[in-house]
XYZ file of C-alpha atoms in Angstrom:
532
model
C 65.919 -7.418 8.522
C 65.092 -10.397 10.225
C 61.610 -9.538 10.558
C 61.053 -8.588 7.290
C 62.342 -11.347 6.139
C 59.637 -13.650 8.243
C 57.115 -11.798 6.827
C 57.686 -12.223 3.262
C 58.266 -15.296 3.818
C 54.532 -16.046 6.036
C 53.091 -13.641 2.887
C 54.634 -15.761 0.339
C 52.934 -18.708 1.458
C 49.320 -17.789 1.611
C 47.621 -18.034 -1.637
C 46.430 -14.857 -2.943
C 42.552 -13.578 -3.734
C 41.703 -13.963 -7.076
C 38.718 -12.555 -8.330
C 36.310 -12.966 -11.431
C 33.229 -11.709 -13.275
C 30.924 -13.875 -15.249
C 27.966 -12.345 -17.185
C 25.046 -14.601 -17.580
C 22.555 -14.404 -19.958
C 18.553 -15.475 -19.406
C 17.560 -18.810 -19.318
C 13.964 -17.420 -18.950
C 11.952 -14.478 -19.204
C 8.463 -13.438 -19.542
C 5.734 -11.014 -18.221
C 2.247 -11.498 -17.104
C -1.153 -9.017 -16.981
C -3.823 -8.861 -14.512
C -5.956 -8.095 -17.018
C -5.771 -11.608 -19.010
C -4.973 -13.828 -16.157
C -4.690 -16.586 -18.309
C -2.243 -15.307 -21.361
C 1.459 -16.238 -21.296
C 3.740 -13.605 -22.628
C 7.204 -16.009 -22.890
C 7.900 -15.344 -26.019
C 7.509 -11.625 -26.127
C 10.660 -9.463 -27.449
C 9.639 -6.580 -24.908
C 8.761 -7.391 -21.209
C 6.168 -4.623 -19.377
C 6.089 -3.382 -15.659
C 2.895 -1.467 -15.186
C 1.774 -0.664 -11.656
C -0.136 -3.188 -9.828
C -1.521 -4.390 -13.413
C 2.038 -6.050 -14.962
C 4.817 -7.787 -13.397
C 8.120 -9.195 -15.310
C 9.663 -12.762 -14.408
C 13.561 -13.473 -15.443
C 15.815 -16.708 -14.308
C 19.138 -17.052 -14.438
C 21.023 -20.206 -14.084
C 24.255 -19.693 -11.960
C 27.229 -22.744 -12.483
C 28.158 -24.415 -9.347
C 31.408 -22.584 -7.604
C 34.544 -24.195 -7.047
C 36.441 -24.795 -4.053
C 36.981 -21.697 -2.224
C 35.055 -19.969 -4.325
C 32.439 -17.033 -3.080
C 30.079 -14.764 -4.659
C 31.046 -11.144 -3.480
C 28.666 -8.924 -5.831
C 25.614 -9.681 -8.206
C 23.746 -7.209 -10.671
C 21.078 -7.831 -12.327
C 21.280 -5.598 -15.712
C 18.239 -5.022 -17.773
C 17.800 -2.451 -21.355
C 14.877 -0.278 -20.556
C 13.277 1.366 -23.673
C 11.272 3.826 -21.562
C 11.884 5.852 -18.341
C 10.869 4.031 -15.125
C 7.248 6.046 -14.997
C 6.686 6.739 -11.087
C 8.694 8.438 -9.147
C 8.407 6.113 -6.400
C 10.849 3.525 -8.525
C 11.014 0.079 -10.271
C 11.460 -2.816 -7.544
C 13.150 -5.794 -7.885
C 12.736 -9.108 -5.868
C 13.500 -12.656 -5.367
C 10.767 -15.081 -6.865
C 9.387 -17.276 -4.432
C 10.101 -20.234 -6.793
C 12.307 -20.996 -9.584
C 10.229 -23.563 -11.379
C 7.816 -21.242 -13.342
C 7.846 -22.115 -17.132
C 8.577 -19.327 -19.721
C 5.945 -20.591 -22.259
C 2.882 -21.536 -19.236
C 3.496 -18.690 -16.416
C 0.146 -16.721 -16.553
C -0.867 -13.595 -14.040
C -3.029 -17.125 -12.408
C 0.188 -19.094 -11.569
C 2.800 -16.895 -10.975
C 5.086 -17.796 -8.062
C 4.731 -14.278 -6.433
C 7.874 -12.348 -4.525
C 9.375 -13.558 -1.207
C 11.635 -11.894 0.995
C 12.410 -7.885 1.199
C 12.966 -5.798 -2.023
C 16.064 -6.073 -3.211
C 16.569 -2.938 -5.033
C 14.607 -0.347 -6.824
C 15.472 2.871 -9.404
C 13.968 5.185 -11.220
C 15.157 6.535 -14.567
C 14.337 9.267 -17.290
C 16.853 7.950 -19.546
C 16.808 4.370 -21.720
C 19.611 1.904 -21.637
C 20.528 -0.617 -19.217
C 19.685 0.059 -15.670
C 21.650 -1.814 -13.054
C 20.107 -3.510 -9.786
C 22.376 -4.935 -6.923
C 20.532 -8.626 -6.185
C 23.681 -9.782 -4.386
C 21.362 -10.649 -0.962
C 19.353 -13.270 -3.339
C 22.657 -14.964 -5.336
C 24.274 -17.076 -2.868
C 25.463 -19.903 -4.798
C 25.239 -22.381 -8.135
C 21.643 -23.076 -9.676
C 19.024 -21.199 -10.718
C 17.448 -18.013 -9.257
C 14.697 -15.949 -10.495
C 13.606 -12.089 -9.956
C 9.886 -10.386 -9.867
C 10.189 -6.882 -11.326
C 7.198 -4.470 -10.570
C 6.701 -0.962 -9.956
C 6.787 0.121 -5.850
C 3.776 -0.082 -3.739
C 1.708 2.981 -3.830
C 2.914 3.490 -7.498
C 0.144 4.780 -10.077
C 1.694 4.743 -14.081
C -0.023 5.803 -16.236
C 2.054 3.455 -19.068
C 4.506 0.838 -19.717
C 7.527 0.337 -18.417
C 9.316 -1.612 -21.373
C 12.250 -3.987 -21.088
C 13.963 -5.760 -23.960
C 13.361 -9.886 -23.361
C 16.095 -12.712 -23.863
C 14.340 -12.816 -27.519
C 15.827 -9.662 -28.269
C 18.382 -9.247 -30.721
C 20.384 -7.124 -28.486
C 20.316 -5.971 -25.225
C 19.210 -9.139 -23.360
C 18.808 -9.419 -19.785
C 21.859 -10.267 -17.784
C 22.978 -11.115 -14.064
C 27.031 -10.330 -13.501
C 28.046 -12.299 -10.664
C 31.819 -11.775 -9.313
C 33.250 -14.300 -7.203
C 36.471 -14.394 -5.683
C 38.527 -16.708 -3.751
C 40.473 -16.319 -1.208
C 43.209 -17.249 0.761
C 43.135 -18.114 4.652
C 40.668 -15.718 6.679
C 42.295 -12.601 8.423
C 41.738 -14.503 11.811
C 43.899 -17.132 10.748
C 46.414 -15.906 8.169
C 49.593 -15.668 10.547
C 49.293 -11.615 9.568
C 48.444 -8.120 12.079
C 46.079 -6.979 9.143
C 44.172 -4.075 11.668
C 47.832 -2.901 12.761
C 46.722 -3.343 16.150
C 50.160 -5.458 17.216
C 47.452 -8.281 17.840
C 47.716 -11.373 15.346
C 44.668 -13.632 14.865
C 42.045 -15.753 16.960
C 41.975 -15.572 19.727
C 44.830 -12.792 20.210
C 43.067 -10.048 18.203
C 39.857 -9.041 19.982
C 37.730 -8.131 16.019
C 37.996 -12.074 15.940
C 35.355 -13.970 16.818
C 36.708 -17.375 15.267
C 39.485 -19.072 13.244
C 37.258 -18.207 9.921
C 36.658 -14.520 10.688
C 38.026 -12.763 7.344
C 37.876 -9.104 9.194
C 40.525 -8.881 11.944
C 39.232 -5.144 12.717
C 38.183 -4.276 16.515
C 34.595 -3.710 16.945
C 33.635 0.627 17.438
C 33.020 1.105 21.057
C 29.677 1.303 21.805
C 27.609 4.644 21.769
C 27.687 6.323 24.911
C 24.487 6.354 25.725
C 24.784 2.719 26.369
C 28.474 1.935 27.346
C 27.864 1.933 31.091
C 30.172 5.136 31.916
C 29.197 8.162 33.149
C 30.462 10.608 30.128
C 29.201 13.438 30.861
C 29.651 13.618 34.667
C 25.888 14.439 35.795
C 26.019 10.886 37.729
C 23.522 9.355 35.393
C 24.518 6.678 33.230
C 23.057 5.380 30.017
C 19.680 5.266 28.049
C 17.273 6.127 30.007
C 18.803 7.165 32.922
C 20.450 9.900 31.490
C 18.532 12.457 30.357
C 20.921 13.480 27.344
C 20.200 10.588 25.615
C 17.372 10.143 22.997
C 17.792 5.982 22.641
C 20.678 3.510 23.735
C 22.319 4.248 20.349
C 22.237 7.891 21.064
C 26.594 8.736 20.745
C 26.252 12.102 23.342
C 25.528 11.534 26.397
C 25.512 15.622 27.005
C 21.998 16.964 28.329
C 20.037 19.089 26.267
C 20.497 22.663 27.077
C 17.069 24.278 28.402
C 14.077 25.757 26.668
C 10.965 24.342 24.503
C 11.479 20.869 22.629
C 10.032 21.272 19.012
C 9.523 17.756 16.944
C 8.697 18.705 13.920
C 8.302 16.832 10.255
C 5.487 16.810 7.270
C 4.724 14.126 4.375
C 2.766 11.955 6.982
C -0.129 9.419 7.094
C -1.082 7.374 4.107
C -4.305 7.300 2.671
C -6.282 4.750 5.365
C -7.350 2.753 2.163
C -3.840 2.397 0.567
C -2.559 -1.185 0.636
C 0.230 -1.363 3.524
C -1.693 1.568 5.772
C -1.061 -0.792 8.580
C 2.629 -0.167 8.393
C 3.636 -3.835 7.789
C 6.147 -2.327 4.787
C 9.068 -0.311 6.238
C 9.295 1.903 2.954
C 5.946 3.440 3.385
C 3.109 4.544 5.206
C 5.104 4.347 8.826
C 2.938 7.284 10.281
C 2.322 5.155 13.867
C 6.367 4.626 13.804
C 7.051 8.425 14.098
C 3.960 9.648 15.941
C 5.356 7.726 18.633
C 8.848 9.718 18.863
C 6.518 12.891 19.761
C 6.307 12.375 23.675
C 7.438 14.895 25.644
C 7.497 17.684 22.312
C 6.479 21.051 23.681
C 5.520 21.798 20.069
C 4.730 19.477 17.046
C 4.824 20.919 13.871
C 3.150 18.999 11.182
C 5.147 20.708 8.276
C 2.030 20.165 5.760
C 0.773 16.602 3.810
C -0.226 15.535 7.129
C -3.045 13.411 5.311
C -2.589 11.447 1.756
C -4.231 11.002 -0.269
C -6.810 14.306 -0.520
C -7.165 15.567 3.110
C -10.322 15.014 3.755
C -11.990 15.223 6.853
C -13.114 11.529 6.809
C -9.197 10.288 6.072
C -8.158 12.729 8.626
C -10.547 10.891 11.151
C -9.391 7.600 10.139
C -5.581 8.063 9.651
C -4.259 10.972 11.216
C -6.443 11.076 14.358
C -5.145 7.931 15.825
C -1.491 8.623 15.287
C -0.148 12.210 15.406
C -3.795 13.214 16.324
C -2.818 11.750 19.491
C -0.955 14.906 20.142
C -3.112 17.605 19.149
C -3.013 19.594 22.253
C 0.489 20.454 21.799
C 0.146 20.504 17.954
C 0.913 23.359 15.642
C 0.176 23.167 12.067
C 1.096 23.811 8.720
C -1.038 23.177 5.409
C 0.180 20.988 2.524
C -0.875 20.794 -1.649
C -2.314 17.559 -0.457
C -5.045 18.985 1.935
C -5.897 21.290 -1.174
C -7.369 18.463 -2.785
C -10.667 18.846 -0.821
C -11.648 22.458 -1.582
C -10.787 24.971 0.512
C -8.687 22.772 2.269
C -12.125 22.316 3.819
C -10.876 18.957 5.612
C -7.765 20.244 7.449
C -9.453 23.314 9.039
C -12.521 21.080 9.992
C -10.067 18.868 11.207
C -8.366 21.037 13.488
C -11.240 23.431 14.284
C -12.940 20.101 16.429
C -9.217 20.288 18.139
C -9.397 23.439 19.051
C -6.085 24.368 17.391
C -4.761 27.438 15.491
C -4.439 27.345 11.527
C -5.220 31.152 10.924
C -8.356 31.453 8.769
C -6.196 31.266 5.719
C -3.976 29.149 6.674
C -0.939 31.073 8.072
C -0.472 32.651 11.989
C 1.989 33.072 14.668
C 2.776 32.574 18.238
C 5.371 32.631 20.917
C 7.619 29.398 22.212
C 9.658 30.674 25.040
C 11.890 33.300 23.731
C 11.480 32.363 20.025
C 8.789 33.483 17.526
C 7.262 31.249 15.728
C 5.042 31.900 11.943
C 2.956 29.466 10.443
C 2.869 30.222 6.540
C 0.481 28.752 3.781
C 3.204 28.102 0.751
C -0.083 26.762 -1.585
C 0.374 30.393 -3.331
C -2.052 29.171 -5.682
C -5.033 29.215 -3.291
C -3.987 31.659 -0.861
C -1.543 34.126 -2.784
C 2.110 35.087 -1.328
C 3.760 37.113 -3.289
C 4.759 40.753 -2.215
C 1.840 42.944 -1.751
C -0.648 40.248 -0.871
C -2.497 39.932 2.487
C 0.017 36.866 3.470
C 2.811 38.833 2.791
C 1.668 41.553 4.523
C 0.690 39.622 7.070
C 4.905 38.372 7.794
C 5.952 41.778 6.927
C 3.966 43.380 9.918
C 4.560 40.088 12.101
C 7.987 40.335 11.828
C 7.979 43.691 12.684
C 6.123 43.842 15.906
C 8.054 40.507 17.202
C 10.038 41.522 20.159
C 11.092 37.474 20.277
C 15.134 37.235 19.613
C 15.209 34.761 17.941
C 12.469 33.473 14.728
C 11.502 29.854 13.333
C 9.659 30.130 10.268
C 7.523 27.026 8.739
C 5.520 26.154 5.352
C 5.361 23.089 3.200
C 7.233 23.865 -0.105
C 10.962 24.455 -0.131
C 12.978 27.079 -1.626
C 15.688 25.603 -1.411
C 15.695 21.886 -2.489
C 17.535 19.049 -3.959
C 15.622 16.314 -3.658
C 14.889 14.142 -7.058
C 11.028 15.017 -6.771
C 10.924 18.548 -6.715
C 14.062 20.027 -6.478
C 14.122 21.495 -9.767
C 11.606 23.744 -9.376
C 11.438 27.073 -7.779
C 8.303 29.014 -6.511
C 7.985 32.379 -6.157
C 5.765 32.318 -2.906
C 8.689 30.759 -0.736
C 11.395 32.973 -2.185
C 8.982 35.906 -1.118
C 8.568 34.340 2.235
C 12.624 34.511 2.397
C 12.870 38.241 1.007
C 11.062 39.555 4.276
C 12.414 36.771 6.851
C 16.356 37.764 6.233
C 16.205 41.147 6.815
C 14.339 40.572 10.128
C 17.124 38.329 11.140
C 15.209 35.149 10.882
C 16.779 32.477 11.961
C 15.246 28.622 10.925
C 12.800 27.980 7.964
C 11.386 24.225 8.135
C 9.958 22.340 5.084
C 8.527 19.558 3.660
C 6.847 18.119 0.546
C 10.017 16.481 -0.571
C 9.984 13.092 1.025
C 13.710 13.094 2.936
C 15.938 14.824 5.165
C 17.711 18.068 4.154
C 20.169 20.163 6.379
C 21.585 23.775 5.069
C 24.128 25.997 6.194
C 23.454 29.600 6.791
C 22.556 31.584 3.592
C 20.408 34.531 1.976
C 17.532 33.977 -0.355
C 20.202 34.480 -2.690
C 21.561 31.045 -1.955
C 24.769 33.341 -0.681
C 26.531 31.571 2.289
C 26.288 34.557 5.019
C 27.090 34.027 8.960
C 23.772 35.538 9.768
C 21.903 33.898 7.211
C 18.337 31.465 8.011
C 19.318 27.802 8.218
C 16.415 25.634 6.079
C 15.633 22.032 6.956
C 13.821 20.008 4.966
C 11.798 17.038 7.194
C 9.444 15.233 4.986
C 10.259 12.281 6.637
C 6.859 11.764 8.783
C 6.154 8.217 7.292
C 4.699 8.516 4.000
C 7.086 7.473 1.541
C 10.776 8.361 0.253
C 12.725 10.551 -2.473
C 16.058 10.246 -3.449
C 18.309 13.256 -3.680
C 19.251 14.920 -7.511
C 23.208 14.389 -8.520
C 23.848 17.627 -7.726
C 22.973 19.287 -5.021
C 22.101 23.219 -4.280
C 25.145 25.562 -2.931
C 24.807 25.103 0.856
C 23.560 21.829 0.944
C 24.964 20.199 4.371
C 23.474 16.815 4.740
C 20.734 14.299 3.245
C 19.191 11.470 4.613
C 16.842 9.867 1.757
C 16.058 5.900 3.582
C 14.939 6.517 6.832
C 11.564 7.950 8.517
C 12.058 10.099 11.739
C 11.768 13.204 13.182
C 13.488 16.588 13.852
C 14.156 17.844 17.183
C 14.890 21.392 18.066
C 15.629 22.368 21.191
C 15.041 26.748 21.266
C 17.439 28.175 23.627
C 16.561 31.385 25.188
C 19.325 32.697 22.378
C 20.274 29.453 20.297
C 19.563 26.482 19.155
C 20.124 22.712 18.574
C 19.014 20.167 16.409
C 18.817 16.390 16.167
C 17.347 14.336 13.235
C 16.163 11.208 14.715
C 15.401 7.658 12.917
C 12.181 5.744 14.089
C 14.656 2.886 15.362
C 16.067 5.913 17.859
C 19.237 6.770 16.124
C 20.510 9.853 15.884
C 21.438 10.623 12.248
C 22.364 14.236 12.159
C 22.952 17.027 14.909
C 24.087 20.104 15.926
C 24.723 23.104 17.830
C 24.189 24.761 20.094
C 23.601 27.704 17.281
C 23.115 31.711 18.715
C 20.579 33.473 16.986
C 20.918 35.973 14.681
């Protein structure tokens, strides 16, 4: 009792976090057009985001805070009347000034962003679409935001936002603030229920104003300095299990062929941010360097934006994954179909001496597994049932004597990805008809631009225990999708922010998996898997 006692009374005496929420409205707003460099729009009632052609300006003035007082959360709020037109989103950023005037800012003296993007969104639906800009609201005074459409984006219209001079549905930053009591390093209290009471008692302190009291994780065990999985090798890169010093399993890989694989890949060499100086596009260099020491790469089609020609193939893909041709397998993408024929790919990989089948789809052996090569452009070189490219998997599938099967085209059957994931084509779903009943055991995708892990199923979508597991890796540096709200039966993971690469390792009769970021960590994995 006595201790309870103490600690109602140590509680009593702190004063409690209070928190608040304050909705601001514009002190300025205005857009301006490339096209009249020299017209203000301040006093417009609708502000336009078009492309690389329109850019919006707002400023809000935020009152001084009191004593105590922090900002925990700020959104900026704003009424669009149309959807967000490009699927690559609506960006929002800090302006690199806040001393632009609403009635003189012109497209020739605009302040221009600074600092990372802040947040981005797409939409269908009008009404007020929300943007977290906490990183840019730090304290009182004014602050301003740049809204555009993302890099690489190519509307076709107007993005239209109501303006301040509205008569309803004016711009608005909420900012929440709270203020707190004593920080948990300091409070008297055991707040991680550790038995360890503030700095410098509890080790997740690392001062008297520390507000989280919460022991740091270990750290991964591929860089902890122990030897966890007893094969006297310790540590990234000594040990051979791990992929990068944030790698958390130290275990080596079991034995058989090393398969990176992933499609969506090199910009077009005369898009703006080619060189890979934005992190949310055109990071083809980042991933062709996780592809050392592959036995296979799969390019899992798109390897070249925009049309796949053989020049842009040349000047894009050749000095990044083209570095690794010899041990290169590919797969053809809608983009390559933009030259004719796909002229440019099979040019491309005809002076490489590599296989593409003459139409586009072919197999081959990787250890104990066999692998097809499939062209899912149905349009250009049909699939259906009865067609020479079905025929061609029927009969391949028949003479395998492989045990187990990997199977890889560019579009998706399965797929829940905001891009394309409502729509289903008939040439993959025939692929699936014949690959189940041969026992098939991995299909691998790409065209929609993220990471997608399935469980087991039949082209049904039917979970089954000796179904084909699908990935989805169009992750190979191009650009990113988001994932739709709901997602297909079966669905097992998605990664939609991060460029990397899949790595399958093909057991003589299983396998495992690993879906690697370009900064080395391991964000999914699994397995060992038997084959079917």
């Amino acid at each position: 009792m006595l201790v309870i006692a103490l600690f109602a009374m140590m509680a009593g005496s702190l004063a409690p976090a209070s928190a608040a929420t304050t909705t601001l409205p514009a002190s300025a707003d205005a857009f301006v057009l490339s096209t009249s460099p020299n017209a203000n729009r301040g006093g417009a009632l609708a502000l336009k985001v078009r492309s690389g052609t329109k850019i919006t300006y707002m400023r809000f003035n935020v009152p001084a805070l009191s004593g105590g007082e922090t900002i925990s959360a700020a959104t900026l709020r704003v009424f669009a009347t149309t959807s967000s037109k490009c699927t690559l989103g609506v960006e929002v950023l800090r302006a690199a000034n806040d001393t632009w005037g609403e009635k003189t800012i012109k497209w020739s003296n605009q302040p221009g962003p600074t600092g990372p993007v802040l947040a981005s969104a797409t939409w269908t639906p009008t009404g007020y679409k929300d943007f977290n800009v906490t990183a840019a609201v730090t304290g009182g005074g004014p602050v301003s935001f740049l809204i555009r459409h993302a890099v690489g984006c190519n509307a076709t219209g107007d993005v239209s936002l109501t303006s301040r001079e509205a008569a309803s549905n004016q711009p608005q930053l909420v900012v929440d603030t709270t203020v707190s009591g004593p920080p948990a390093c300091s409070d008297g209290l055991d707040n991680d229920g550790d038995l360890k009471v503030d700095y410098p008692a509890d080790p997740g302190c690392t001062d008297l104003n520390d507000n989280d009291e919460t022991d740091p994780p270990p750290p991964p065990a591929c860089s902890d300095l122990l030897d966890n999985d007893g094969d006297t090798l310790i540590d990234y890169p000594q040990d051979p299990g791990c992929s990068s010093d944030a790698d958390t399993d130290e275990a080596d890989a079991g034995s058989g062929p090393l398969v990176a694989a992933a499609g969506d890949i090199v910009c077009d060499p005369a898009m703006t941010g080619f060189d890979g100086t934005n992190p949310s596009i055109c990071q083809q260099r980042a991933t062709a360097a996780m592809l050392s020491g592959a036995d296979a790469v799969l390019p899992l089609g798109d390897l070249q934006y925009e049309d796949g020609t053989l020049a842009q193939f040349t000047a894009g893909y050749d000095p990044s994954w083209g570095q690794y041709a010899p041990a290169t397998y590919p797969s053809v993408g809608n983009h390559e179909y933009h030259v004719v024929g796909a002229q440019g790919y099979f040019d491309y990989w005809a002076s490489k001496t590599r296989p593409t089948g003459t139409a586009g789809y072919y197999s081959y052996d990787l250890g104990t597994w066999h692998l097809i090569a499939l062209n899912s452009n149905c349009s250009k070189v049909a699939c259906i049932e009865g067609t020479a490219q079905n025929n061609f998997l029927e009969q391949d599938l028949a003479s395998t004597t492989q045990p187990c099967i990997l199977a890889y085209w560019h579009h998706p059957l399965f797929n829940s990805g905001s891009a394309h994931g409502d729509v289903v084509l008939p040439g993959p779903q025939a692929f699936w008809d014949d690959l189940y009943p041969a026992g098939a055991d991995i299909v691998l995708n790409g065209h929609e631009h993220n990471y997608q892990r399935y469980g087991k199923q039949d082209p049904a979508a039917v979970a089954a225990s000796n179904g084909v597991r699908e990935f989805v890796v169009g992750t190979g540096g191009r650009s990113h999708n988001g994932l739709l709200s709901g997602t297909d039966p079966n669905f097992e993971f998605g990664q939609t922010t991060t460029f990397g690469i899949l790595r399958l390792r093909l057991g003589a009769s299983s396998y495992s998996w690993e879906y690697v970021a370009v900064n080395g960590t391991v964000l999914d994995s699994g397995g060992p898997v038997s084959c079917n």
